[in-house]
mmCIF file of C-alpha atoms in Angstrom:
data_model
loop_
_atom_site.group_PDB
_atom_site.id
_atom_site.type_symbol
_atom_site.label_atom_id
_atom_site.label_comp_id
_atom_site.label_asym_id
_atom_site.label_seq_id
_atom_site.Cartn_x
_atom_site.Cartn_y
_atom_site.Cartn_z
ATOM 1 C CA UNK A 1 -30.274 -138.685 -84.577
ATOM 2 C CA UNK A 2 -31.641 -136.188 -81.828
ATOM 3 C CA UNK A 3 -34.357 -138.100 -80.419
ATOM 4 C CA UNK A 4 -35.128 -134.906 -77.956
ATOM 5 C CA UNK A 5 -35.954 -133.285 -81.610
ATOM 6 C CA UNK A 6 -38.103 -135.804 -82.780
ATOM 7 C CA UNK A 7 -40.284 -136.530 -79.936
ATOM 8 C CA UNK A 8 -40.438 -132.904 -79.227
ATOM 9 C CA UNK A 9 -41.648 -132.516 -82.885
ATOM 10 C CA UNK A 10 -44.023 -135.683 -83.450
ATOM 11 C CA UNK A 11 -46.971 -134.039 -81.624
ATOM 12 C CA UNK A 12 -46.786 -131.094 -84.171
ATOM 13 C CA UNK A 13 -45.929 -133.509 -86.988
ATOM 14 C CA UNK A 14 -49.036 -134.891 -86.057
ATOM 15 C CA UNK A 15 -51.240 -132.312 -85.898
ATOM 16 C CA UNK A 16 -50.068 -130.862 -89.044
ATOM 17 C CA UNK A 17 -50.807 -133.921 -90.796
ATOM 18 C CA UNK A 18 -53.962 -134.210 -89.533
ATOM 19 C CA UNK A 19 -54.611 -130.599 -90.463
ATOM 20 C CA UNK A 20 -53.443 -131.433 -93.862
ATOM 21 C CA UNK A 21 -55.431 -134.700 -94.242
ATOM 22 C CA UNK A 22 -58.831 -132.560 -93.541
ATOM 23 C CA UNK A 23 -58.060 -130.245 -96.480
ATOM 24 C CA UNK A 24 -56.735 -133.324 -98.843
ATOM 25 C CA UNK A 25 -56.265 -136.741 -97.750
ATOM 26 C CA UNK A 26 -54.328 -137.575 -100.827
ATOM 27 C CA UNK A 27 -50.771 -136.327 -100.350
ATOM 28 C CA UNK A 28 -49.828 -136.057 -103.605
ATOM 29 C CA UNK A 29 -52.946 -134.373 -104.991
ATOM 30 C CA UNK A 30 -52.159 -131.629 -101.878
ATOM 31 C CA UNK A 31 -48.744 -131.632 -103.095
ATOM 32 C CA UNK A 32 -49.187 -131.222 -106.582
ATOM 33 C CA UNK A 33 -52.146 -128.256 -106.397
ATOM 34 C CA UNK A 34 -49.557 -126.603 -103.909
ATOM 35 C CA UNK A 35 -45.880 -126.788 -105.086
ATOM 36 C CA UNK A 36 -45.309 -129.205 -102.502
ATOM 37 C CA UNK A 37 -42.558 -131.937 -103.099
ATOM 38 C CA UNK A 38 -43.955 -135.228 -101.511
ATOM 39 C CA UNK A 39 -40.952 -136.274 -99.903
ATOM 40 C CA UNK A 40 -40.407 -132.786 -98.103
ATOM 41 C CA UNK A 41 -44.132 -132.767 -97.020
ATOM 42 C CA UNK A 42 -43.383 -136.369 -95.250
ATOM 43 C CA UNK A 43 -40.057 -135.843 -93.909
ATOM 44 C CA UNK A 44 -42.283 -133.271 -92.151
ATOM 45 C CA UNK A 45 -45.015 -135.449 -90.944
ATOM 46 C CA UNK A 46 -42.881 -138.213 -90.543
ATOM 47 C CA UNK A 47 -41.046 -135.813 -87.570
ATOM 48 C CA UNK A 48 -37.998 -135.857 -89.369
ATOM 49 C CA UNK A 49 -36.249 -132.661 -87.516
ATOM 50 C CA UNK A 50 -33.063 -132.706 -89.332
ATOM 51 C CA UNK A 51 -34.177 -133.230 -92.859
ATOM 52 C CA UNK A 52 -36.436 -130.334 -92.691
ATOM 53 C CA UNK A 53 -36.364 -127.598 -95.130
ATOM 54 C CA UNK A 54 -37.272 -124.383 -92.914
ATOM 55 C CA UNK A 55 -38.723 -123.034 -96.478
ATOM 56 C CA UNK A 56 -41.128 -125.344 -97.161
ATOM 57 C CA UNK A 57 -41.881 -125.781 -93.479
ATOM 58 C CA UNK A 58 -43.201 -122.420 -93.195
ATOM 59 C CA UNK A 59 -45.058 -122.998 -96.652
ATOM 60 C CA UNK A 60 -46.437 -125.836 -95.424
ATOM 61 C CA UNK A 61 -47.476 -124.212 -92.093
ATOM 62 C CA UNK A 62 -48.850 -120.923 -94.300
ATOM 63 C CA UNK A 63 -50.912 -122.995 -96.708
ATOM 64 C CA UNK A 64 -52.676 -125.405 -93.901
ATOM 65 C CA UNK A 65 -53.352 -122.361 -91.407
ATOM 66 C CA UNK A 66 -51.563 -123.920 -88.872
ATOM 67 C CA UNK A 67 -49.328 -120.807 -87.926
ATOM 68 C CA UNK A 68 -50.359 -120.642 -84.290
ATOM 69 C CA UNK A 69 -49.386 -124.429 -83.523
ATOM 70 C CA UNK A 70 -46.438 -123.440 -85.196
ATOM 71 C CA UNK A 71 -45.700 -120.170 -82.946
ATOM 72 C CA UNK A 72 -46.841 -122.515 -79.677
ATOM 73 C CA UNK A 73 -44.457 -125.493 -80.635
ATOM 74 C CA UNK A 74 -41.611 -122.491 -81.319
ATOM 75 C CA UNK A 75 -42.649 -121.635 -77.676
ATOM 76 C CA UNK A 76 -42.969 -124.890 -75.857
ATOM 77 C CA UNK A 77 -39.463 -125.817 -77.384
ATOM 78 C CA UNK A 78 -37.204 -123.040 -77.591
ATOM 79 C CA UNK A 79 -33.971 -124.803 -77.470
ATOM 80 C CA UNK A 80 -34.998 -127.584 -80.292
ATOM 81 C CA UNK A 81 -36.563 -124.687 -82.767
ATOM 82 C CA UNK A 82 -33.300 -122.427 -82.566
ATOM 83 C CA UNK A 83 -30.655 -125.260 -82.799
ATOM 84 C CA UNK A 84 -32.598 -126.664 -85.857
ATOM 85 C CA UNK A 85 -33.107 -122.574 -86.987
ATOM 86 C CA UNK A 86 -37.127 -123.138 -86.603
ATOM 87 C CA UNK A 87 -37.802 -120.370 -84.315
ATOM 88 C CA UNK A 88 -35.686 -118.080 -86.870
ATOM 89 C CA UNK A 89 -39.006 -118.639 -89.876
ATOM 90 C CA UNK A 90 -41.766 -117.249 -88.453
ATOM 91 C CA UNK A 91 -41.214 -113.726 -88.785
ATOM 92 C CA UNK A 92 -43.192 -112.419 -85.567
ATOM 93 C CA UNK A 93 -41.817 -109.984 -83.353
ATOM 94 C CA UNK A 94 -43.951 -110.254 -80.565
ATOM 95 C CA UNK A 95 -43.136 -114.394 -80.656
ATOM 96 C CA UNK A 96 -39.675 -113.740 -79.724
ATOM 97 C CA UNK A 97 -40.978 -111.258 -77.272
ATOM 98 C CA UNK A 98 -43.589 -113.865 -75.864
ATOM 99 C CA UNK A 99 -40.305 -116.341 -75.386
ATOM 100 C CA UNK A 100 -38.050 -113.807 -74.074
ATOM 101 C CA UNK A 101 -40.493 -113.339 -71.223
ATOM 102 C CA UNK A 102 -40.522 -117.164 -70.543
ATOM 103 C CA UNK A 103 -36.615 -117.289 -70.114
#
């Protein structure tokens, strides 16, 4: 397990939960109305890094408006979204331009 993964990822986890919880508290209505498999929607909250599936990630991220805590986790941890191809599914130019700059 890469622990630097998962504790750099909890606080995100976290907030996407949370962000998910205000539009539907009941994970598997939210699931269900959105295409969402329940166990890839927790490995996700749950700050499981390796299990992720970048795919529904970005879904995920897309259908709870939480694209800019996505782009300012990508930022915050470069190293742990490219090694676990994170920073690769958010298709913004100017993001990799933003972290380019911080390097």
């Amino acid at each position: 397990m890469d622990a630097t993964a998962v504790v750099s990822f909890k606080p995100l986890a976290n907030l996407l939960k949370n962000k998910r919880t205000e539009i539907n508290g009941d994970l598997r209505a939210f699931c269900k109305s959105n295409g969402f498999t329940q166990y890839k929607i927790k490995y996700i909250e749950e700050s499981s890094v390796r299990n992720l599936d970048r795919d529904i990630l970005a879904k995920y991220v897309r259908t709870i408006n939480a694209e800019k805590e996505m782009k300012d986790w990508i930022l915050k941890y470069p190293n742990v979204a490219k090694k676990y191809k994170i920073d690769t599914m958010i298709g913004d130019r100017s993001l990799k331009a933003n972290r380019a700059n911080l390097i």
